[in-house]
Amino acid sequence: MPVPRVRRWKPLALATATVLVGITVPATATASPTATASPAAPAYDDTYYQDALGKTGTELKSALHRIVSDQTKLSYDQVWDALKTTDQDPANSANVILLYTGASRAKSASGGDQGDWNREHVWAKSHGDFGTATGPGTDIHHLRPEDVTVNSIRGNKDFDNGGGAVGCAPGNLTDADSFEPRDEVKGDVARMILYMAVRYDGEAGFPDLEPNDRVDNGSAPAIGRLSVLKKWNAEDPPDAFEKNRNQVIFDKFQHNRNPFIDHPEWVEEVW
């Protein structure tokens, strides 16, 4: 049974820095990631989101799919450099902010060895077996920098509340079939998962990705739990770092947006 936890709204500061696999997190990791916020969502309502306005349910989901599917696709190698820009530490341009730990890590420490950071697929690539193929496997709306060890601990687990503490990533919990991220990025995780469900619907040879309300989904093109993700979206609204990341992806890389960052209320309209 999931272990109940007290929820809190997202503070401006990132979680307290920690020491991971012998690497001391720079003091900048404890600072608030006060990136320049993107323009207000309504700035895109008369242009980018024009065809989605006034719709609900399946009509809204279909409209958003058509809108966000117009994108520039990256190769898996290009993802490395993209993440160094999208997830740059606002307090230290030589570093990136890691998703689950909140730590600030040198951009140059990218790789697969202990102490490095690598490319975390928030929608685990085995959920639909899309691997690192151009498309869902390289979509930087759900790819984030993360410590190699923490990335391995998360693995391909579904998202849910509860579990035991992740010693090298304070604030995160895990058990045999689920992972609960720290409070400060719960909404970020939810909105990334739901973006993927809207963007990839079985076209172009890719699986139809859908959230469901279970865990232990294995290789099915599904991930859960939807009810928990919806709560996380409501409890942890987009902050300046997440909004800025969405804008950088739109301006410099894929030229599409995560609509649930601009309009988090659309989560309830679709699901």
XYZ file of C-alpha atoms in Angstrom:
271
model
C 0.000 0.000 0.000
C 1.360 3.510 -0.774
C 2.683 5.404 2.197
C 0.747 8.687 2.663
C 2.844 11.799 2.661
C 2.157 15.421 3.382
C 2.053 17.425 0.173
C 3.206 20.978 -0.219
C 3.087 23.578 -2.972
C 6.304 24.113 -4.877
C 8.669 26.571 -3.160
C 10.905 28.776 -5.187
C 14.024 27.122 -3.854
C 15.343 23.781 -5.028
C 15.859 20.958 -2.570
C 18.898 21.174 -0.348
C 21.997 19.987 -2.138
C 23.418 16.578 -1.343
C 26.558 14.555 -1.935
C 26.177 11.903 -4.618
C 28.550 9.025 -5.163
C 31.492 10.979 -3.853
C 30.699 14.185 -5.765
C 30.062 17.237 -3.623
C 27.227 19.321 -4.962
C 28.230 22.962 -5.460
C 26.615 25.513 -3.195
C 24.687 26.869 -6.155
C 22.421 23.811 -6.014
C 20.796 25.176 -2.865
C 19.869 28.417 -4.566
C 16.542 29.094 -6.186
C 16.637 28.289 -9.919
C 15.239 31.679 -10.817
C 15.337 31.490 -14.570
C 13.696 34.106 -16.720
C 10.073 33.089 -17.006
C 8.476 32.507 -20.383
C 5.853 34.906 -21.686
C 2.433 34.387 -20.176
C 0.483 31.546 -21.776
C -2.194 33.882 -23.224
C 0.516 35.306 -25.488
C 0.218 32.035 -27.438
C -3.549 31.591 -27.211
C -4.296 33.655 -30.306
C -1.564 31.949 -32.328
C -0.072 28.618 -31.239
C -3.106 27.329 -29.300
C -5.796 28.964 -31.422
C -7.241 25.650 -32.662
C -7.467 24.203 -29.144
C -9.360 26.991 -27.430
C -12.918 26.180 -26.377
C -12.459 22.420 -26.738
C -12.614 19.770 -24.022
C -12.085 16.032 -23.677
C -11.067 14.049 -26.747
C -11.521 17.073 -29.004
C -9.018 19.058 -26.939
C -6.568 16.155 -26.858
C -6.786 15.738 -30.635
C -6.314 19.451 -31.228
C -3.266 19.570 -28.958
C -1.825 16.511 -30.686
C -2.024 18.228 -34.048
C -0.440 21.384 -32.644
C 2.515 19.819 -30.781
C 3.262 17.267 -33.524
C 4.639 20.081 -35.672
C 8.181 19.921 -34.317
C 11.840 19.650 -35.219
C 13.200 16.235 -34.220
C 16.610 15.762 -32.633
C 19.003 12.833 -32.826
C 19.959 11.109 -29.583
C 23.458 12.604 -29.804
C 21.989 16.099 -30.205
C 20.101 15.621 -26.948
C 23.334 15.964 -24.947
C 23.947 19.536 -26.107
C 20.264 20.468 -25.961
C 19.975 19.504 -22.293
C 23.013 21.610 -21.472
C 20.956 24.598 -22.596
C 17.420 23.672 -21.517
C 18.480 22.632 -17.996
C 21.284 25.109 -17.409
C 21.713 26.192 -13.805
C 20.622 29.859 -13.712
C 23.212 30.490 -11.008
C 26.103 28.779 -12.823
C 26.169 28.605 -16.609
C 28.782 25.823 -16.511
C 26.319 23.461 -14.800
C 22.960 21.792 -15.308
C 20.273 21.137 -12.692
C 19.491 17.447 -12.192
C 15.801 16.537 -12.121
C 15.335 14.219 -9.157
C 18.114 15.463 -6.892
C 17.990 19.185 -7.673
C 21.790 19.125 -7.628
C 23.924 21.359 -9.822
C 26.378 19.267 -11.857
C 29.054 20.322 -14.348
C 27.913 20.156 -17.965
C 31.210 18.461 -18.761
C 30.341 15.553 -16.420
C 27.937 13.990 -18.935
C 28.397 10.296 -19.587
C 27.704 6.865 -18.190
C 30.157 6.516 -15.324
C 29.474 6.847 -11.626
C 29.402 10.533 -10.747
C 28.313 11.536 -14.248
C 24.889 12.705 -15.330
C 23.040 11.106 -18.208
C 19.755 11.367 -20.133
C 16.755 10.303 -18.072
C 13.663 9.313 -20.061
C 10.850 10.421 -17.758
C 8.472 8.332 -19.867
C 10.637 5.223 -19.582
C 11.595 4.096 -23.069
C 10.733 0.468 -22.304
C 7.097 1.538 -21.804
C 6.281 1.155 -25.480
C 9.724 -0.153 -26.471
C 10.663 2.966 -28.459
C 14.284 2.971 -27.348
C 16.353 5.965 -28.404
C 14.872 6.219 -31.886
C 14.309 9.746 -33.201
C 10.840 10.682 -31.955
C 9.710 9.698 -28.442
C 13.214 8.445 -27.644
C 14.744 11.867 -28.304
C 11.939 14.272 -27.375
C 13.538 16.689 -24.920
C 10.202 17.646 -23.406
C 10.599 14.469 -21.322
C 14.385 13.994 -21.351
C 16.175 15.488 -18.355
C 19.689 15.401 -16.882
C 20.032 13.059 -13.904
C 22.794 11.442 -11.895
C 23.686 8.040 -13.339
C 23.072 6.225 -10.060
C 19.702 7.881 -9.408
C 18.653 7.279 -13.014
C 19.395 3.582 -12.528
C 17.380 3.478 -9.294
C 14.363 4.986 -11.017
C 14.839 2.592 -13.945
C 11.544 2.077 -15.771
C 9.290 2.246 -12.722
C 5.873 3.858 -12.917
C 5.128 6.939 -10.804
C 3.172 6.668 -7.558
C 3.248 7.822 -3.954
C 5.162 5.913 -1.321
C 8.138 3.635 -0.860
C 11.432 3.891 0.957
C 13.802 6.838 0.884
C 16.377 7.032 -1.915
C 19.513 7.580 0.117
C 21.493 9.376 -2.579
C 18.506 11.520 -3.606
C 16.773 12.963 -0.511
C 13.073 13.657 -0.963
C 12.567 10.831 -3.454
C 10.926 7.507 -2.569
C 10.892 4.167 -4.362
C 9.730 0.569 -4.041
C 9.680 -2.474 -6.315
C 7.343 -1.010 -8.925
C 7.099 2.762 -8.449
C 9.058 5.960 -7.963
C 7.976 9.157 -6.217
C 10.045 12.246 -7.088
C 10.738 15.057 -4.666
C 7.878 17.497 -4.090
C 9.522 20.309 -6.051
C 9.293 18.448 -9.382
C 6.179 16.303 -8.980
C 4.171 18.574 -11.269
C 7.039 18.735 -13.767
C 7.028 14.937 -13.999
C 3.250 14.800 -14.401
C 3.208 17.394 -17.182
C 6.040 15.652 -19.054
C 4.203 12.318 -18.930
C 0.929 13.856 -20.103
C 2.667 15.754 -22.907
C 4.001 12.420 -24.188
C 0.498 10.919 -24.127
C -0.784 13.785 -26.279
C 2.181 13.919 -28.650
C 2.549 10.203 -29.462
C -0.691 8.480 -30.455
C 0.405 5.624 -32.695
C 1.372 7.597 -35.807
C 4.636 7.287 -37.768
C 5.266 3.780 -36.478
C 5.508 4.841 -32.830
C 3.357 3.364 -30.049
C 0.191 5.002 -28.754
C 1.362 6.225 -25.360
C -1.353 6.497 -22.700
C -1.355 6.991 -18.930
C -3.354 4.554 -16.819
C -4.083 4.163 -13.119
C -1.814 1.238 -12.313
C 1.847 0.467 -11.757
C 4.034 -2.395 -12.981
C 3.066 -1.678 -16.602
C 6.139 -3.435 -17.942
C 6.654 -2.979 -21.670
C 3.087 -1.839 -22.382
C 2.891 1.650 -23.957
C 1.359 2.879 -20.698
C 2.537 4.496 -17.491
C 0.859 5.355 -14.205
C -0.635 6.276 -11.953
C -2.862 8.789 -13.711
C -4.802 9.771 -10.579
C -1.530 10.542 -8.776
C -0.094 12.447 -11.734
C -3.201 14.627 -11.850
C -2.800 15.440 -8.153
C 0.857 16.260 -8.651
C -0.037 18.613 -11.501
C -2.491 20.454 -9.233
C -0.264 20.539 -6.147
C 2.930 21.601 -7.924
C 2.188 24.295 -10.549
C 4.804 25.346 -13.131
C 7.583 27.517 -11.760
C 9.989 29.865 -13.540
C 12.536 27.131 -14.288
C 9.960 24.839 -15.910
C 8.392 27.680 -17.896
C 11.760 28.876 -19.121
C 12.696 25.341 -20.167
C 9.501 25.103 -22.223
C 10.329 28.410 -23.906
C 13.915 27.408 -24.714
C 12.704 24.155 -26.318
C 10.218 26.162 -28.385
C 12.648 28.897 -29.417
C 15.880 26.951 -29.987
C 15.285 23.252 -30.480
C 12.005 21.464 -31.212
C 9.832 24.527 -31.861
C 6.878 22.957 -30.078
C 5.522 23.492 -26.583
C 4.277 21.410 -23.664
C 0.690 22.700 -23.447
C 0.281 21.568 -19.839
C 2.997 23.967 -18.727
C 1.215 26.862 -20.428
C -2.242 25.607 -19.399
C -2.024 23.155 -16.477
C -5.822 23.331 -16.160
C -6.077 21.416 -19.445
C -5.025 18.238 -17.624
C -8.438 18.019 -16.032
C -10.101 18.943 -19.325
C -8.447 16.018 -21.131
C -8.410 13.415 -18.355
